[in-house]
Short mmCIF file of C-alpha atoms and ligand atoms in Angstrom, two decimals:
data_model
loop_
_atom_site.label_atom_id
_atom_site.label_comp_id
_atom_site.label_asym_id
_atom_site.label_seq_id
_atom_site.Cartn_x
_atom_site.Cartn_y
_atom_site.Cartn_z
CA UNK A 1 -27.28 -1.71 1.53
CA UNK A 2 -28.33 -2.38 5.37
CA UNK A 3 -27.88 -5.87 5.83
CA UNK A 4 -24.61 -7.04 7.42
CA UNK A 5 -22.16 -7.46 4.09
CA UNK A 6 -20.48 -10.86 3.94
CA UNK A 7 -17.30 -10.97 2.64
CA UNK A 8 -15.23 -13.60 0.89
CA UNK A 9 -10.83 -13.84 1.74
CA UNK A 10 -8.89 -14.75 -1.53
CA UNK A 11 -5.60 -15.40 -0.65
CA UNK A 12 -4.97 -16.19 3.03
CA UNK A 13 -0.97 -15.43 3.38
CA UNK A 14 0.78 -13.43 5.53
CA UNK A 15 -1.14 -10.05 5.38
CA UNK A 16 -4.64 -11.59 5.46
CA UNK A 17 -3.78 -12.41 9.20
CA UNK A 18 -3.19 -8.61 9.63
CA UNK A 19 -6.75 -7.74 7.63
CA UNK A 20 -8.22 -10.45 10.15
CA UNK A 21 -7.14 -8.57 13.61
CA UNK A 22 -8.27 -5.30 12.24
CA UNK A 23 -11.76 -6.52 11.00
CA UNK A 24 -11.54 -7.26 14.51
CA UNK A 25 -10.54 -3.80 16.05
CA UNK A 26 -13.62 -2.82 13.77
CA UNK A 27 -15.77 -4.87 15.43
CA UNK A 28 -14.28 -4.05 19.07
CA UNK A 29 -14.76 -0.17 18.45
CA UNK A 30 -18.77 -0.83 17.36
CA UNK A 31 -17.67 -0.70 13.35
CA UNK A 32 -19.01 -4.14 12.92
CA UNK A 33 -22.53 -4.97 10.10
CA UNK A 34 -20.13 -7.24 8.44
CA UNK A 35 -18.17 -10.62 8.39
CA UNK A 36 -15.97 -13.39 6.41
CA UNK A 37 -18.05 -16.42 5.66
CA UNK A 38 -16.07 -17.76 2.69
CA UNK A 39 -11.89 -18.44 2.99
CA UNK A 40 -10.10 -19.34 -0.29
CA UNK A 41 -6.39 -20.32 -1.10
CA UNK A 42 -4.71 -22.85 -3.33
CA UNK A 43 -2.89 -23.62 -0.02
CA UNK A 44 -5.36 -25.67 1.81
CA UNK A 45 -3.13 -25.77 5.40
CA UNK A 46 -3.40 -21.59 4.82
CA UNK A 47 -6.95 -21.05 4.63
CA UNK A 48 -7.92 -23.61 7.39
CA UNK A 49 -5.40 -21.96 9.30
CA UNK A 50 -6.98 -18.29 8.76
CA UNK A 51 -10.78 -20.22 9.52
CA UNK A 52 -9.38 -21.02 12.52
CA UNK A 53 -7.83 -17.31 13.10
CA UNK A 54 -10.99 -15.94 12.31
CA UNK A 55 -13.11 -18.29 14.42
CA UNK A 56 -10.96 -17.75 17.07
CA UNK A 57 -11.57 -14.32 16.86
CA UNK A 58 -15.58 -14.29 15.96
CA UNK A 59 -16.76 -17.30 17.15
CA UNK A 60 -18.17 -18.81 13.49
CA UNK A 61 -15.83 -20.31 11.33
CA UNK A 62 -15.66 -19.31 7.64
CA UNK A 63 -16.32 -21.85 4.77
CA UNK A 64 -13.25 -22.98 3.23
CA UNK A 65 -12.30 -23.08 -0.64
CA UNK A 66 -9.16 -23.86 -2.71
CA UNK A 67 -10.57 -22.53 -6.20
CA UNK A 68 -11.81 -19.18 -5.94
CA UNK A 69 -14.04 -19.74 -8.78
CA UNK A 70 -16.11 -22.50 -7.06
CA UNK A 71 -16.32 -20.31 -3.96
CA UNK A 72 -17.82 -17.04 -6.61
CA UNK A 73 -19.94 -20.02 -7.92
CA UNK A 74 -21.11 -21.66 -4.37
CA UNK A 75 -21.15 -18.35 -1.71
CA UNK A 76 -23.70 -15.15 -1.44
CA UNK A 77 -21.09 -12.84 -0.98
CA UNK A 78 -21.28 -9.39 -1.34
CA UNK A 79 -17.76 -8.41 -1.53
CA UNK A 80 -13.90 -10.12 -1.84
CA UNK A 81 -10.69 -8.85 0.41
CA UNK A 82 -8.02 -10.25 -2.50
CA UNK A 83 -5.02 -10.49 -0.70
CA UNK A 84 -2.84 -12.77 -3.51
CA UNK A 85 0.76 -12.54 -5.43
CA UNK A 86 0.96 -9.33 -7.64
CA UNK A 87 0.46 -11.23 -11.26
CA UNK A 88 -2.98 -12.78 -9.78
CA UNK A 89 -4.67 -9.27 -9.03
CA UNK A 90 -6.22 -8.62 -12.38
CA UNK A 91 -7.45 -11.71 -13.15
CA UNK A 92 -9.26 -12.12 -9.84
CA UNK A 93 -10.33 -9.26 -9.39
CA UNK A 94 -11.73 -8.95 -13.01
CA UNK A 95 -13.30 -11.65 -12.54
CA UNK A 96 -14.52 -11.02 -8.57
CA UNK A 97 -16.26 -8.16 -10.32
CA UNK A 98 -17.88 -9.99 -13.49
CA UNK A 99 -19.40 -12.08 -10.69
CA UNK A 100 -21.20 -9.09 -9.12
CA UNK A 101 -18.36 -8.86 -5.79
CA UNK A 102 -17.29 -5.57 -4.66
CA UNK A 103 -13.66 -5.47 -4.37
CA UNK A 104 -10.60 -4.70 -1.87
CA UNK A 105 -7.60 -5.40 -3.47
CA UNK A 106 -4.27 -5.49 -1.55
CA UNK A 107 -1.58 -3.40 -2.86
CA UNK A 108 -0.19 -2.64 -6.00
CA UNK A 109 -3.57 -2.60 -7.20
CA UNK A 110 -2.46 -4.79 -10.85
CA UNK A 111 1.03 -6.09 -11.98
CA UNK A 112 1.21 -3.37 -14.29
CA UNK A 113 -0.43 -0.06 -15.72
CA UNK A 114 -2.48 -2.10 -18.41
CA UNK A 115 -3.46 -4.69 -15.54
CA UNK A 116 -4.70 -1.59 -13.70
CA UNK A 117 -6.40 0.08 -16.50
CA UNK A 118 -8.23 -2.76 -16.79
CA UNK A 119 -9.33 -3.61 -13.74
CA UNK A 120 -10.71 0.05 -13.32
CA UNK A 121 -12.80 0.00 -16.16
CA UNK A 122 -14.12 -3.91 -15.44
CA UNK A 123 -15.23 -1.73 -12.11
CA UNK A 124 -16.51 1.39 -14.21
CA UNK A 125 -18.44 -1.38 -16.36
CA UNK A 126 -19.73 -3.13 -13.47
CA UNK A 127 -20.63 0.31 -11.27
CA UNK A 128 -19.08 -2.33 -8.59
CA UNK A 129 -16.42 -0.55 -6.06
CA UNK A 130 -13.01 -1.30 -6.59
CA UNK A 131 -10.61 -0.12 -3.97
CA UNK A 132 -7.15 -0.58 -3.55
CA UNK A 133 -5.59 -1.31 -0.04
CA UNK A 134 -2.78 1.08 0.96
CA UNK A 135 -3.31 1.71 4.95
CA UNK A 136 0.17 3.59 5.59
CA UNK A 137 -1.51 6.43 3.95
CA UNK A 138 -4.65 5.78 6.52
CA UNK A 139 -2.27 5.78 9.93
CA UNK A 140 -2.37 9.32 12.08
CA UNK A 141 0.84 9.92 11.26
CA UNK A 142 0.77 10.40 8.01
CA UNK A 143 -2.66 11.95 8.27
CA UNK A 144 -1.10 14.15 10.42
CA UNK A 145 2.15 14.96 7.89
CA UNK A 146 -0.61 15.62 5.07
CA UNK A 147 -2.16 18.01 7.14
CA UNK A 148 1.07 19.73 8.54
CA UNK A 149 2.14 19.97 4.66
CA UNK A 150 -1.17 20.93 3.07
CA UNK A 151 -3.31 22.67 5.78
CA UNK A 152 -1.76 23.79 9.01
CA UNK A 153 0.68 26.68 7.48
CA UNK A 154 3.58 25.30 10.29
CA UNK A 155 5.93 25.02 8.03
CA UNK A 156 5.43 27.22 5.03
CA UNK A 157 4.85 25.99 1.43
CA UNK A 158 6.79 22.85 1.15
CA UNK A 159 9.72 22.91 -1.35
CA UNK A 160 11.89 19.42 -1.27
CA UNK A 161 12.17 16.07 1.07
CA UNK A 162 15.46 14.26 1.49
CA UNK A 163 14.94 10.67 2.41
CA UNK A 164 18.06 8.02 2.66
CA UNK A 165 18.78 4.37 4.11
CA UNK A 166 21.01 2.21 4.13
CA UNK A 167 21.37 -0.80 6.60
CA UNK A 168 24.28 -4.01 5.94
CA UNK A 169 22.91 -6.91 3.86
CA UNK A 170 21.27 -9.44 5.83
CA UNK A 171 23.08 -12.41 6.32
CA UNK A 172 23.42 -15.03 4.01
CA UNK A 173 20.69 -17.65 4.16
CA UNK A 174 20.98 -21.34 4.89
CA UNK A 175 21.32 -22.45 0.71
CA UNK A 176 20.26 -25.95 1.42
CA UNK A 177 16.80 -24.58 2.89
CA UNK A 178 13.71 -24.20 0.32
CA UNK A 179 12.86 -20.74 -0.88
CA UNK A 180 9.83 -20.19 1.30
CA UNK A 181 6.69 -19.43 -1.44
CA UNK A 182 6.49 -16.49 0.07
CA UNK A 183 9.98 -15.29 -0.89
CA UNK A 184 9.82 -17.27 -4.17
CA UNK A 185 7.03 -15.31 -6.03
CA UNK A 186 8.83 -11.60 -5.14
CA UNK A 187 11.79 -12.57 -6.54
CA UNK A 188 10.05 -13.58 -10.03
CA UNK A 189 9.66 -10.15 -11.68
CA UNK A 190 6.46 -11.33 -14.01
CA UNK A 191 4.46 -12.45 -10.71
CA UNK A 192 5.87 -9.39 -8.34
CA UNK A 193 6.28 -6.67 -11.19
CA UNK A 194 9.46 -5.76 -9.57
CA UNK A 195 11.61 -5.70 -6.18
CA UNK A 196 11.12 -3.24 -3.01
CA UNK A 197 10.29 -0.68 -5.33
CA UNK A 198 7.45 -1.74 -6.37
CA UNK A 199 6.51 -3.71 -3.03
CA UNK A 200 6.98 -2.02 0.01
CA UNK A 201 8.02 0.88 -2.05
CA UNK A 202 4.33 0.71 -3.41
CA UNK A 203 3.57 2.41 0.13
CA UNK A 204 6.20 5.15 -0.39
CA UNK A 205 4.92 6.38 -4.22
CA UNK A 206 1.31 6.25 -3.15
CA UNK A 207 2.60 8.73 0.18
CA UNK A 208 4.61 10.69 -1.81
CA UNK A 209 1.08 11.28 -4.16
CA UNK A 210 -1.20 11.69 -0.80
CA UNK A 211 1.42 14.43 0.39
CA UNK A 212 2.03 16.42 -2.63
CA UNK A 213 -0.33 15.37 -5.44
CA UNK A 214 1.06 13.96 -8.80
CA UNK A 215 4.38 13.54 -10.18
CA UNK A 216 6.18 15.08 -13.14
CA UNK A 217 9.40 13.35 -13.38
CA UNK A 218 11.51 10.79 -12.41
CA UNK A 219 15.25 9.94 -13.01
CA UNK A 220 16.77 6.45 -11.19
CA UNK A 221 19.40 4.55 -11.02
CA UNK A 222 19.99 0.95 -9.13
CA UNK A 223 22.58 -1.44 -8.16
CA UNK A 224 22.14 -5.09 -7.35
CA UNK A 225 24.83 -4.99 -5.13
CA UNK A 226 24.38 -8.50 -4.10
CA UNK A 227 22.89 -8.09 -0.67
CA UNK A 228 19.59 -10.08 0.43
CA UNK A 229 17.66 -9.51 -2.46
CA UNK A 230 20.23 -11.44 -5.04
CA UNK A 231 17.54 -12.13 -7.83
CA UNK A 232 15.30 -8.95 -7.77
CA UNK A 233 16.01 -6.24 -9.63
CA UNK A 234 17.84 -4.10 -6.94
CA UNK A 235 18.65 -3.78 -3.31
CA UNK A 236 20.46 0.03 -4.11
CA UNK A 237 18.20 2.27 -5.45
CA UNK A 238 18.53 6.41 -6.40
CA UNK A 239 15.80 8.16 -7.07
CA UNK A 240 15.36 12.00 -7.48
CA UNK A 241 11.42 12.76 -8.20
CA UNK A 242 9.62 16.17 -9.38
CA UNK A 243 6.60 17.08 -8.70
CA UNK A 244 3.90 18.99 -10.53
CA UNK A 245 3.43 21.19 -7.43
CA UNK A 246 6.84 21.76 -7.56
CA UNK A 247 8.19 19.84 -5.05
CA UNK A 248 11.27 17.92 -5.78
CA UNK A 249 13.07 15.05 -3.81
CA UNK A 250 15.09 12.51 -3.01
CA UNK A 251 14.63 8.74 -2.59
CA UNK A 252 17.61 7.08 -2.16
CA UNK A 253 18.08 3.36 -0.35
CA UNK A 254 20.24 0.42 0.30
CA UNK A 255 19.63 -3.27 1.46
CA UNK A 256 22.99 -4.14 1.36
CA UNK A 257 25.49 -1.45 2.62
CA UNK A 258 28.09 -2.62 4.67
CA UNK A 259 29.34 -0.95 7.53
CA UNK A 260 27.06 1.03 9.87
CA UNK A 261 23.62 1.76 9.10
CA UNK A 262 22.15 5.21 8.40
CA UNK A 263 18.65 7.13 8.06
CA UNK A 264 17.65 10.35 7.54
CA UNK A 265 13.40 11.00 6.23
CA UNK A 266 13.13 14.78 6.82
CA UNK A 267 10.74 17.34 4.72
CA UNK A 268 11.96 20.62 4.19
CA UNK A 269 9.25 23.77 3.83
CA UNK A 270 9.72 27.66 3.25
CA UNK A 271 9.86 28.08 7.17
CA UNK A 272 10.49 25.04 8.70
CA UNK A 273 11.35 21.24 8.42
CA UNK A 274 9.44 17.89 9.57
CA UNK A 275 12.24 14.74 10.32
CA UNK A 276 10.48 11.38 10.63
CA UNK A 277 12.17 9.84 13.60
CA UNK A 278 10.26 6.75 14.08
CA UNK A 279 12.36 4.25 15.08
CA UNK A 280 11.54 1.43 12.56
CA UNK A 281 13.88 0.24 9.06
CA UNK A 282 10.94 0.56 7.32
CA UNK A 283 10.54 4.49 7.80
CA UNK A 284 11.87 4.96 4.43
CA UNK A 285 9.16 2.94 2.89
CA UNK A 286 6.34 3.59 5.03
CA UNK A 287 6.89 7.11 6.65
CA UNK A 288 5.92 7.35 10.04
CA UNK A 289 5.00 4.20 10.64
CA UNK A 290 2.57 3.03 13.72
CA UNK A 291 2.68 -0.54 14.44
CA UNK A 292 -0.17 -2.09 17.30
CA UNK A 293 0.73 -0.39 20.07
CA UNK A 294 3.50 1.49 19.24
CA UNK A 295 3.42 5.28 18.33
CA UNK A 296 5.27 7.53 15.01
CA UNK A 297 8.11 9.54 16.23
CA UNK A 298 8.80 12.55 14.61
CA UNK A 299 9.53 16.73 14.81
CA UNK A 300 8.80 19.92 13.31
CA UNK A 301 10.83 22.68 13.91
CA UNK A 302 10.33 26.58 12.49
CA UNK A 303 12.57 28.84 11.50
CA UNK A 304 11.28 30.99 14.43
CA UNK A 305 13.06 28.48 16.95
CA UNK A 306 9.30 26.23 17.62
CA UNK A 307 9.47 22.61 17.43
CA UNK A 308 6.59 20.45 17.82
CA UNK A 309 6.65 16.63 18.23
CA UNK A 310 4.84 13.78 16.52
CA UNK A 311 2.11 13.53 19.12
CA UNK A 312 0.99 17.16 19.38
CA UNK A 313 0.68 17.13 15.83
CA UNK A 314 -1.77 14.43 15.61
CA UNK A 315 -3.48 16.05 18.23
CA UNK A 316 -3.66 19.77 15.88
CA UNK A 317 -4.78 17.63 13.21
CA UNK A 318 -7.83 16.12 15.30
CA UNK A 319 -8.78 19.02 16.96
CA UNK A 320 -9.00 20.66 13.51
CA UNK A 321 -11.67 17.99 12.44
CA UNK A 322 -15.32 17.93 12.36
CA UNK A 323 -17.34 15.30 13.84
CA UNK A 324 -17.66 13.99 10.79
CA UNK A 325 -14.73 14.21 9.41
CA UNK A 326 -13.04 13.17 12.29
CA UNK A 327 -15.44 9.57 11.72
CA UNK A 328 -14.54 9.30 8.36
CA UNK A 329 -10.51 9.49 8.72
CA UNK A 330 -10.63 7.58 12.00
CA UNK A 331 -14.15 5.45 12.14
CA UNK A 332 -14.69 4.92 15.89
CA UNK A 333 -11.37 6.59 16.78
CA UNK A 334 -9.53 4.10 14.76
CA UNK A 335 -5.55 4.70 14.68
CA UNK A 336 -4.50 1.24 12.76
CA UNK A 337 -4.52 1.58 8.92
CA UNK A 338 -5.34 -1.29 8.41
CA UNK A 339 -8.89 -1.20 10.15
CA UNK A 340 -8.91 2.61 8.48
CA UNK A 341 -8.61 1.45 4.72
CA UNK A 342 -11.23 -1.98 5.16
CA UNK A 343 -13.70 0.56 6.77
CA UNK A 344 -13.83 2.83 4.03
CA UNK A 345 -14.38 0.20 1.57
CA UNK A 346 -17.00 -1.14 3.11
CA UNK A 347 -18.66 2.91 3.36
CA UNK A 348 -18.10 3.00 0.12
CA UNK A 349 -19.97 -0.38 -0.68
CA UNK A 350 -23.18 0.50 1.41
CA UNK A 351 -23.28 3.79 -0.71
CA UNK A 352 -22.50 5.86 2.11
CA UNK A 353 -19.53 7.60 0.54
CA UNK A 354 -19.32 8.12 -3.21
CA UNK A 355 -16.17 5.78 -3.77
CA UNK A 356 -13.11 4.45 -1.50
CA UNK A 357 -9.92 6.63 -0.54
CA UNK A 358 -7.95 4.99 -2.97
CA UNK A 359 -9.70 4.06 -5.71
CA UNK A 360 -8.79 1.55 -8.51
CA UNK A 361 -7.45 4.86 -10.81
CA UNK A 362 -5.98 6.36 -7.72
CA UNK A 363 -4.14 2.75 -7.47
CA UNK A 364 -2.99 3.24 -11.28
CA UNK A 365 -1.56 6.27 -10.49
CA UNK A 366 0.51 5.69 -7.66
CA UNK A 367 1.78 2.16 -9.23
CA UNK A 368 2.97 4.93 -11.94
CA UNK A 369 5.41 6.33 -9.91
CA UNK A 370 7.27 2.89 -8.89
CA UNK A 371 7.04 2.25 -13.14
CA UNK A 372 8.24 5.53 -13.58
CA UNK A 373 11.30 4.42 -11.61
CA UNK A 374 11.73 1.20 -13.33
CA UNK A 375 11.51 2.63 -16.95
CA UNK A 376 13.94 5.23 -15.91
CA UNK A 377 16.30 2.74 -14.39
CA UNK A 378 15.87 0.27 -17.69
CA UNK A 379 16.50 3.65 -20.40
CA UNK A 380 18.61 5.79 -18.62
CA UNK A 381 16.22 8.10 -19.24
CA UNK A 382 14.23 11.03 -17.22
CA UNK A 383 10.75 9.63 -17.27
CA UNK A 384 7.69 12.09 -17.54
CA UNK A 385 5.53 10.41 -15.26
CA UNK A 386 2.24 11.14 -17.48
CA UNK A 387 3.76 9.03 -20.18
CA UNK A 388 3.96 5.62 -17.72
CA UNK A 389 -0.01 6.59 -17.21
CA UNK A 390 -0.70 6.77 -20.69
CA UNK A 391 1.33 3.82 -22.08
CA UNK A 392 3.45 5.80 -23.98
CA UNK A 393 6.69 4.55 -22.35
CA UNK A 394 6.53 1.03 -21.15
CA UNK A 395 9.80 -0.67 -22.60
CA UNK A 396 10.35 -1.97 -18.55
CA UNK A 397 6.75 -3.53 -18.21
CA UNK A 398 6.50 -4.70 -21.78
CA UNK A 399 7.55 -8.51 -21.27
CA UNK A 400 5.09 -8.29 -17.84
CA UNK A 401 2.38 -7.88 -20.03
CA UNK A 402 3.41 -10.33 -22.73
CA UNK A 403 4.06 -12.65 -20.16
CA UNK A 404 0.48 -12.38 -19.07
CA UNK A 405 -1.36 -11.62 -22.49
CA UNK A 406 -2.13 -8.27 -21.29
CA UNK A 407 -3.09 -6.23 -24.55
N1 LIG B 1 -0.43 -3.48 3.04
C1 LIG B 1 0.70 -4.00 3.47
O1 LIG B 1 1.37 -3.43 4.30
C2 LIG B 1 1.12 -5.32 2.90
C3 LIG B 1 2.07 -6.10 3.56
C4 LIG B 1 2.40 -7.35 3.01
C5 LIG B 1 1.81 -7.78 1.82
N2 LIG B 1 0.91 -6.96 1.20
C6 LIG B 1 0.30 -7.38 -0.08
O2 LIG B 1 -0.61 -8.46 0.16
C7 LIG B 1 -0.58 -9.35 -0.97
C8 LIG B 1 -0.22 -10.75 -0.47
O3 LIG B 1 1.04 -10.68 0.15
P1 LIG B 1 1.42 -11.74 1.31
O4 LIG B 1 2.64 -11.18 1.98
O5 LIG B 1 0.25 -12.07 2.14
O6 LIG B 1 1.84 -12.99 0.39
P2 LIG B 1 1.85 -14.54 0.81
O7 LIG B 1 2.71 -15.23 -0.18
O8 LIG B 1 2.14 -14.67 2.26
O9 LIG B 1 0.31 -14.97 0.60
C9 LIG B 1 -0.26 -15.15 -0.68
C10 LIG B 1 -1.24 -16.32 -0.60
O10 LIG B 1 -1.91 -16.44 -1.85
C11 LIG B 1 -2.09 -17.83 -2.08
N3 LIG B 1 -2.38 -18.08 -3.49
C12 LIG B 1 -1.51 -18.09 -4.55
N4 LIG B 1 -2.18 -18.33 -5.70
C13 LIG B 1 -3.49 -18.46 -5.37
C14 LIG B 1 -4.68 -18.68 -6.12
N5 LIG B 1 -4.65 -18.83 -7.44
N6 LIG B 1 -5.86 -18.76 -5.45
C15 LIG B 1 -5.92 -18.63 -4.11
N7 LIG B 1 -4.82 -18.41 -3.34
C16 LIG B 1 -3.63 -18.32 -3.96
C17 LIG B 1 -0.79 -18.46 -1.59
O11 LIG B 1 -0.94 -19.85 -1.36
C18 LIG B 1 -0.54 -17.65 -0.32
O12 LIG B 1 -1.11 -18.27 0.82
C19 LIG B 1 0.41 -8.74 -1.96
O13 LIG B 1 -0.29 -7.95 -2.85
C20 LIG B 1 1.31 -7.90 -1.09
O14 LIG B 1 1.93 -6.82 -1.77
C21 LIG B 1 0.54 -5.77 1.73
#
């Protein structure tokens, strides 16, 4: 495919600003051949509000829509950034790729393992690429952490990670205020699939795969201890997770610990240990996390008395790449994830790669992991993660999938 690809925005909320600016860092670093023409969202204020954002930003204003099938119907598109609720994925995107669309899909890839499944074969069926959006995976940081764990030898053969947070509940909101939308669908388990697990936490499982491949088990528990997230599933949340490499860790959190906050993210290998130090809440879900213009924080230290910091790591890492691999992780020097993750989807559209980072089984399988946690907390069970992927245990997603008519 050599012409420039038009794309089509379905859902233009909070994070479709964020795809916006880093379709424009694209374009600023000479990664451009493509642009929105088409804006859709049930919201009619919030997709002439992102025309304007990305007029603003490339001078010609996207068409707006407000039913995504009239805009499959009425635009020449050949692809669609779906950036909606959890519980709309699948049917979107199913239907995104029965129109002949290639597809980005934000994060988790479908409400549940059978939304997923599907959605991967309607791609298979099509031969239409499916990808699904996770760019913490994409920042240096954690490039740099997969490399220091699987490559670089620093720290020996990784054996176990020990990750806890907990931070006071926020305080309480105004009651007489609406529920912004926003706020409303997360908290509604059959359109979110779950709470920060499954959310934010998404990030965390699909890291935890990058880092040390797939899972074996899982054993949770949670609390709803009654801090900001009062009708999700949990804001306390214990997780100790195996590994088929052999790994084993542990994920433990709280949203609503009184008292001082505390956080400690550090990986632990035969001959030395890597501590994220970043200085951001949201370490524990991301991992060294790089906002715009701010920089990961971490440390390695060896048994041998060495410590290296975050920086000279990511340096190692890209003065271990090719040229071309070196393009491919970070396209025209690239360090948001953001602009990372939309650039290899569209490589992977004009054929120039044989299929996205992430694809839409890759998305089934991380997704896995956050079920896994769910099914454990629901049975009180140890969950063999291979039985989430296969269907065989689903007593936690079960009334998801009702709900929807997911078969
Ligand atoms: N990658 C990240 O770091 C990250 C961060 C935040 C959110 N996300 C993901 O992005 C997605 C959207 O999250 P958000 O925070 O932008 O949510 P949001 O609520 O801010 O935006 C969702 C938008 O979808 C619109 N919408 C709802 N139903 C629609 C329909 N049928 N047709 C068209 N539009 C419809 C809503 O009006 C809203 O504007 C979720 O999958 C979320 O997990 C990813």
């Amino acid at each position: 495919m050599t012409h420039p690809l038009k794309l089509g925005l379905i859902g233009t909320g909070g994070i479709s600003r964020r795809h916006a600016i880093s379709m424009k860092d694209l374009h600023d670093r000479g990664r451009d051949g493509f642009g929105v023409t088409a804006v859709c969202d049930v919201n009619e204020a919030a997709a002439q509000e992102r025309a304007d954002q990305f007029a603003e930003l490339f001078g010609s204003r996207p068409t707006v829509y407000t039913d995504y099938k009239v805009l499959l119907a009425q635009e020449e598109l050949d692809a669609v950034d779906i950036c909606l609720p959890h519980g709309l994925h699948h049917g979107v995107t199913i239907d995104c790729l029965e129109a002949g669309r290639h597809v980005l899909c934000e994060k988790p890839l479908g409400i549940t393992i059978k939304a997923c499944r599907l959605m991967a074969e309607a791609a298979e069926r099509t031969g239409l690429v499916l990808s699904t959006g996770v760019p913490h995976r994409c920042q240096p940081g954690q490039r740099a952490a997969h490399w220091v764990f699987n490559e670089s030898g620093l720290m020996g053969e990784v054996r176990s990670f020990f990750h806890s947070y907990t931070r006071p509940p926020a305080a309480p909101a105004n009651t007489s205020a609406p529920v912004p939308e926003r706020v409303r669908w997360r908290r509604n388990r059959l359109m979110s699939g779950g709470g920060p697990v499954l959310d934010s936490g998404f990030h965390y499982c699909d890291s935890m795969r990058y880092f040390f491949g797939g899972l074996d088990t899982v054993y949770a528990r949670a609390l709803n201890a009654g801090g900001s997230f009062e009708e999700a599933p949990e804001d306390t949340v214990f997780v100790t997770l195996t590994f088929k490499s052999g790994v084993t860790g542990s994920w433990t959190w709280s949203l609503a610990a009184p008292g001082a906050p505390a956080r400690n993210v550090t990986f632990y290998g035969t001959q030395g240990s890597l501590r994220d130090t970043t200085q951001t809440p949201f370490a524990i879900f991301h991992l060294f996390e790089r906002r715009l213009g701010e920089r990961e924080d971490g440390e390695l230290q060896t048994s041998d008395g060495k410590s290296y910091s975050m920086a000279e790591l990511e340096q190692m890492h890209l003065d271990s790449l090719s040229a071309d691999a070196r393009e491919r992780l970070f396209p025209g020097g690239a360090d948001d994830g953001f602009s990372i993750e939309i650039w290899d989807f569209l490589e992977a559209v004009r054929g120039n790669r044989s299929g996205p980072e992430v694809d839409a089984w890759g998305g089934l399988y991380s997704l896995a992991t956050g079920d896994a946690i769910y099914e454990s907390i629901t049975t009180g069970d140890v969950i063999k993660v291979d039985d989430i992927i296969s269907g065989a245990r689903s007593q936690y997603q079960d009334p998801i999938d009702e709900h929807w008519g997911i078969q």
